Structures are given as structure tokens and as C-alpha cells.
CSV table of C-alpha atoms in Angstrom, one decimal:
chain,number,residue,atom,x,y,z
U,12,UNK,CA,-0.3,-0.3,0.1
U,13,UNK,CA,0.8,3.8,-0.4
U,14,UNK,CA,-0.5,7.1,-1.4
U,15,UNK,CA,0.1,10.1,-2.8
U,16,UNK,CA,-0.5,13.4,-1.2
U,17,UNK,CA,-0.9,16.8,-3.0
U,18,UNK,CA,-2.8,20.1,-2.3
U,19,UNK,CA,-4.6,18.7,-5.4
U,20,UNK,CA,-5.3,15.2,-5.2
U,21,UNK,CA,-4.9,12.1,-2.9
U,22,UNK,CA,-4.6,8.7,-4.4
U,23,UNK,CA,-4.5,5.1,-2.3
U,24,UNK,CA,-2.5,3.1,-4.2
U,25,UNK,CA,-3.6,-0.5,-3.6
U,26,UNK,CA,-4.3,-4.0,-3.8
U,27,UNK,CA,-8.6,-3.3,-4.4
U,28,UNK,CA,-8.8,-7.0,-3.3
U,29,UNK,CA,-8.1,-6.0,0.0
U,30,UNK,CA,-10.5,-3.2,0.5
U,31,UNK,CA,-13.7,-4.3,1.6
U,32,UNK,CA,-16.8,-3.4,-0.5
U,33,UNK,CA,-17.9,-0.9,2.8
U,34,UNK,CA,-14.4,1.3,2.5
U,35,UNK,CA,-14.3,1.1,-1.1
U,36,UNK,CA,-17.7,2.4,-1.4
U,37,UNK,CA,-17.0,5.5,0.9
U,38,UNK,CA,-14.6,6.4,-1.3
U,39,UNK,CA,-15.5,6.4,-4.2
U,40,UNK,CA,-19.2,8.1,-3.1
U,41,UNK,CA,-19.4,9.4,-0.3
U,42,UNK,CA,-16.9,12.5,-1.2
U,43,UNK,CA,-18.2,15.3,-3.1
U,44,UNK,CA,-14.7,17.4,-2.9
U,45,UNK,CA,-11.4,18.7,-4.5
U,46,UNK,CA,-9.4,16.4,-2.3
U,47,UNK,CA,-11.5,13.2,-2.0
U,48,UNK,CA,-9.4,9.8,-2.2
U,49,UNK,CA,-8.5,8.1,-6.0
U,50,UNK,CA,-8.3,4.4,-5.4
U,51,UNK,CA,-5.2,3.2,-7.6
U,52,UNK,CA,-4.4,-0.1,-8.5
U,53,UNK,CA,-0.5,-0.2,-6.5
U,54,UNK,CA,1.4,-1.9,-9.9
U,55,UNK,CA,0.6,2.0,-10.8
U,56,UNK,CA,2.5,3.5,-8.4
U,57,UNK,CA,5.6,4.0,-9.6
U,58,UNK,CA,4.4,5.2,-13.2
U,59,UNK,CA,2.7,7.7,-11.5
U,60,UNK,CA,5.4,9.1,-8.9
U,61,UNK,CA,7.4,9.2,-12.4
U,62,UNK,CA,4.9,11.5,-14.1
U,63,UNK,CA,4.2,13.8,-10.7
U,64,UNK,CA,7.9,14.6,-10.8
U,65,UNK,CA,7.9,15.8,-14.1
U,66,UNK,CA,6.3,18.9,-12.8
U,67,UNK,CA,8.0,21.2,-10.6
U,68,UNK,CA,7.7,19.3,-7.2
U,69,UNK,CA,9.6,18.3,-4.8
U,70,UNK,CA,8.5,15.0,-3.2
U,71,UNK,CA,8.6,14.6,0.7
U,72,UNK,CA,9.2,10.8,1.2
U,73,UNK,CA,10.0,8.3,4.8
U,74,UNK,CA,12.8,6.1,3.3
U,75,UNK,CA,12.5,3.8,6.7
U,76,UNK,CA,9.2,1.9,5.1
U,77,UNK,CA,9.8,3.3,1.4
U,78,UNK,CA,10.6,0.6,-1.4
U,79,UNK,CA,13.9,1.4,-2.6
U,80,UNK,CA,12.5,1.0,-6.5
U,81,UNK,CA,10.0,4.0,-5.3
U,82,UNK,CA,12.1,6.0,-3.7
U,83,UNK,CA,14.7,5.4,-7.2
U,84,UNK,CA,12.1,6.8,-9.7
U,85,UNK,CA,12.2,9.6,-7.3
U,86,UNK,CA,14.9,12.2,-9.3
U,87,UNK,CA,17.3,13.0,-6.2
U,88,UNK,CA,16.7,17.1,-6.9
U,89,UNK,CA,13.4,16.5,-5.9
U,90,UNK,CA,13.6,14.4,-3.4
U,91,UNK,CA,12.9,15.4,0.8
U,92,UNK,CA,14.0,12.2,2.3
U,93,UNK,CA,13.4,11.6,5.6
U,94,UNK,CA,13.4,8.8,7.8
U,95,UNK,CA,10.3,8.8,9.1
U,96,UNK,CA,7.0,10.3,6.4
U,97,UNK,CA,5.3,13.7,7.3
U,98,UNK,CA,2.3,11.3,7.8
U,99,UNK,CA,3.8,8.8,10.2
U,100,UNK,CA,5.7,11.7,12.0
U,101,UNK,CA,1.2,13.1,11.9
U,102,UNK,CA,0.1,10.0,13.1
U,103,UNK,CA,2.8,9.6,16.1
U,104,UNK,CA,1.2,12.8,18.2
U,105,UNK,CA,-1.6,11.7,19.9
U,106,UNK,CA,-4.4,13.6,21.7
U,107,UNK,CA,-5.4,13.1,25.6
U,108,UNK,CA,-8.2,10.0,24.5
U,109,UNK,CA,-5.7,8.6,22.7
U,110,UNK,CA,-3.1,8.7,25.7
U,111,UNK,CA,-5.4,7.8,28.4
U,112,UNK,CA,-6.2,4.6,26.0
U,113,UNK,CA,-3.2,3.4,24.9
U,114,UNK,CA,-2.0,3.9,29.2
U,115,UNK,CA,-4.9,1.7,30.1
U,116,UNK,CA,-3.8,-0.9,27.5
U,117,UNK,CA,0.0,-0.5,28.7
U,118,UNK,CA,-1.9,-1.7,32.5
U,119,UNK,CA,-3.7,-4.5,30.8
U,120,UNK,CA,-1.1,-5.9,28.9
U,121,UNK,CA,1.2,-6.1,31.6
U,122,UNK,CA,-1.5,-7.7,34.6
U,123,UNK,CA,-1.3,-10.3,31.1
U,124,UNK,CA,1.9,-10.6,31.1
U,125,UNK,CA,2.2,-10.7,35.2
U,126,UNK,CA,-0.7,-13.5,35.7
U,127,UNK,CA,0.8,-15.8,32.0
U,128,UNK,CA,4.0,-15.9,34.9
U,129,UNK,CA,2.5,-16.5,37.6
U,130,UNK,CA,0.1,-19.6,35.6
U,131,UNK,CA,3.8,-20.5,34.5
U,132,UNK,CA,5.3,-20.2,38.0
U,133,UNK,CA,2.7,-22.8,39.6
U,134,UNK,CA,2.6,-24.9,37.3
U,135,UNK,CA,6.0,-25.5,35.3
U,136,UNK,CA,7.5,-27.7,38.5
U,137,UNK,CA,4.4,-29.9,38.2
U,138,UNK,CA,5.7,-30.8,34.8
U,139,UNK,CA,2.5,-30.1,32.3
U,140,UNK,CA,3.4,-26.8,30.7
U,141,UNK,CA,4.0,-26.9,27.3
U,142,UNK,CA,3.3,-24.5,24.2
U,143,UNK,CA,0.1,-25.9,23.4
U,144,UNK,CA,-0.8,-25.6,27.3
U,145,UNK,CA,0.2,-21.9,27.5
U,146,UNK,CA,-0.8,-21.0,24.2
U,147,UNK,CA,-4.6,-22.2,25.4
U,148,UNK,CA,-4.5,-20.6,29.2
U,149,UNK,CA,-2.9,-17.1,26.8
U,150,UNK,CA,-6.0,-17.1,24.8
U,151,UNK,CA,-8.6,-18.7,27.0
U,152,UNK,CA,-11.3,-15.9,26.8
U,153,UNK,CA,-12.7,-16.6,30.0
U,154,UNK,CA,-9.5,-15.6,31.6
U,155,UNK,CA,-9.9,-12.8,33.4
U,156,UNK,CA,-7.0,-10.3,33.1
């Protein structure tokens, strides 16, 4: 999956078989503004980027999660390369609600890990623990955390 964001258009390059009908409908029919998401097949991303860079543009690209094949299509004089893309940097900033949800999630995870370690401590000496029994314990929906 790749995206092309400009001040004129937004293109999402993706294997369309991976997009649910609901998402496809939402992206293609419920947007009426000039910056609606255009769904394009992933095989077209290199060609589109190559054509886009023929104009008087700069491409801000994150190198950490970009393939060399895509990176190499962008002429060096038009490339503004940073480790992470501006989209990833923006997504990394969490509002207060997201921060609280993350804290609660980390606490729940910590409790689950401690419960598992206690279970192991009790059951390993009995000789009844293997990968399967451990997985069953972790996946048990009736286990309270």
C-alpha cells in the first residue's frame, strides 16, 4: 500500500481486493470535495510518481518504510528524504483520549503478562506446561485480566 498526497489530489495505491466493499463505497461515492481519495491499483504507483515528478515539485518521502524501487523513481533533486514520512509523524502525535487509551492498554497488557508468569511459576514444576497448554491459557476468553 502506498499513497500520494498533494494539495491537488490524494491517491491511494492498493490491491483493491484488500479493500472491503464498505470502504470502497465510502471512498468512491461519499466524497464530493476536490480532495477525494482516488483508489488506484498498486502496480501503477511507480508510473504515477514518475509522471508527477516531471513537474515543478518536491517529494517528501519517508525512507524507513519505502521500497528502494519507489524511492529510486524520484529524481534526487526533487526528493526530500527523511527517516519517517510526514504522515507517520502526524499519526505519531496522540491526543489526550488516545494517550489515556494507550495507558490503559499497557496496564491491561502488563496484568496479563504477570498473570501468565504466575501461572507458569505454579504449573512448570508440576510438569504440565508445554507450548500448547501455554497458548490455551493465554487465549482463554474466560480468563479474567
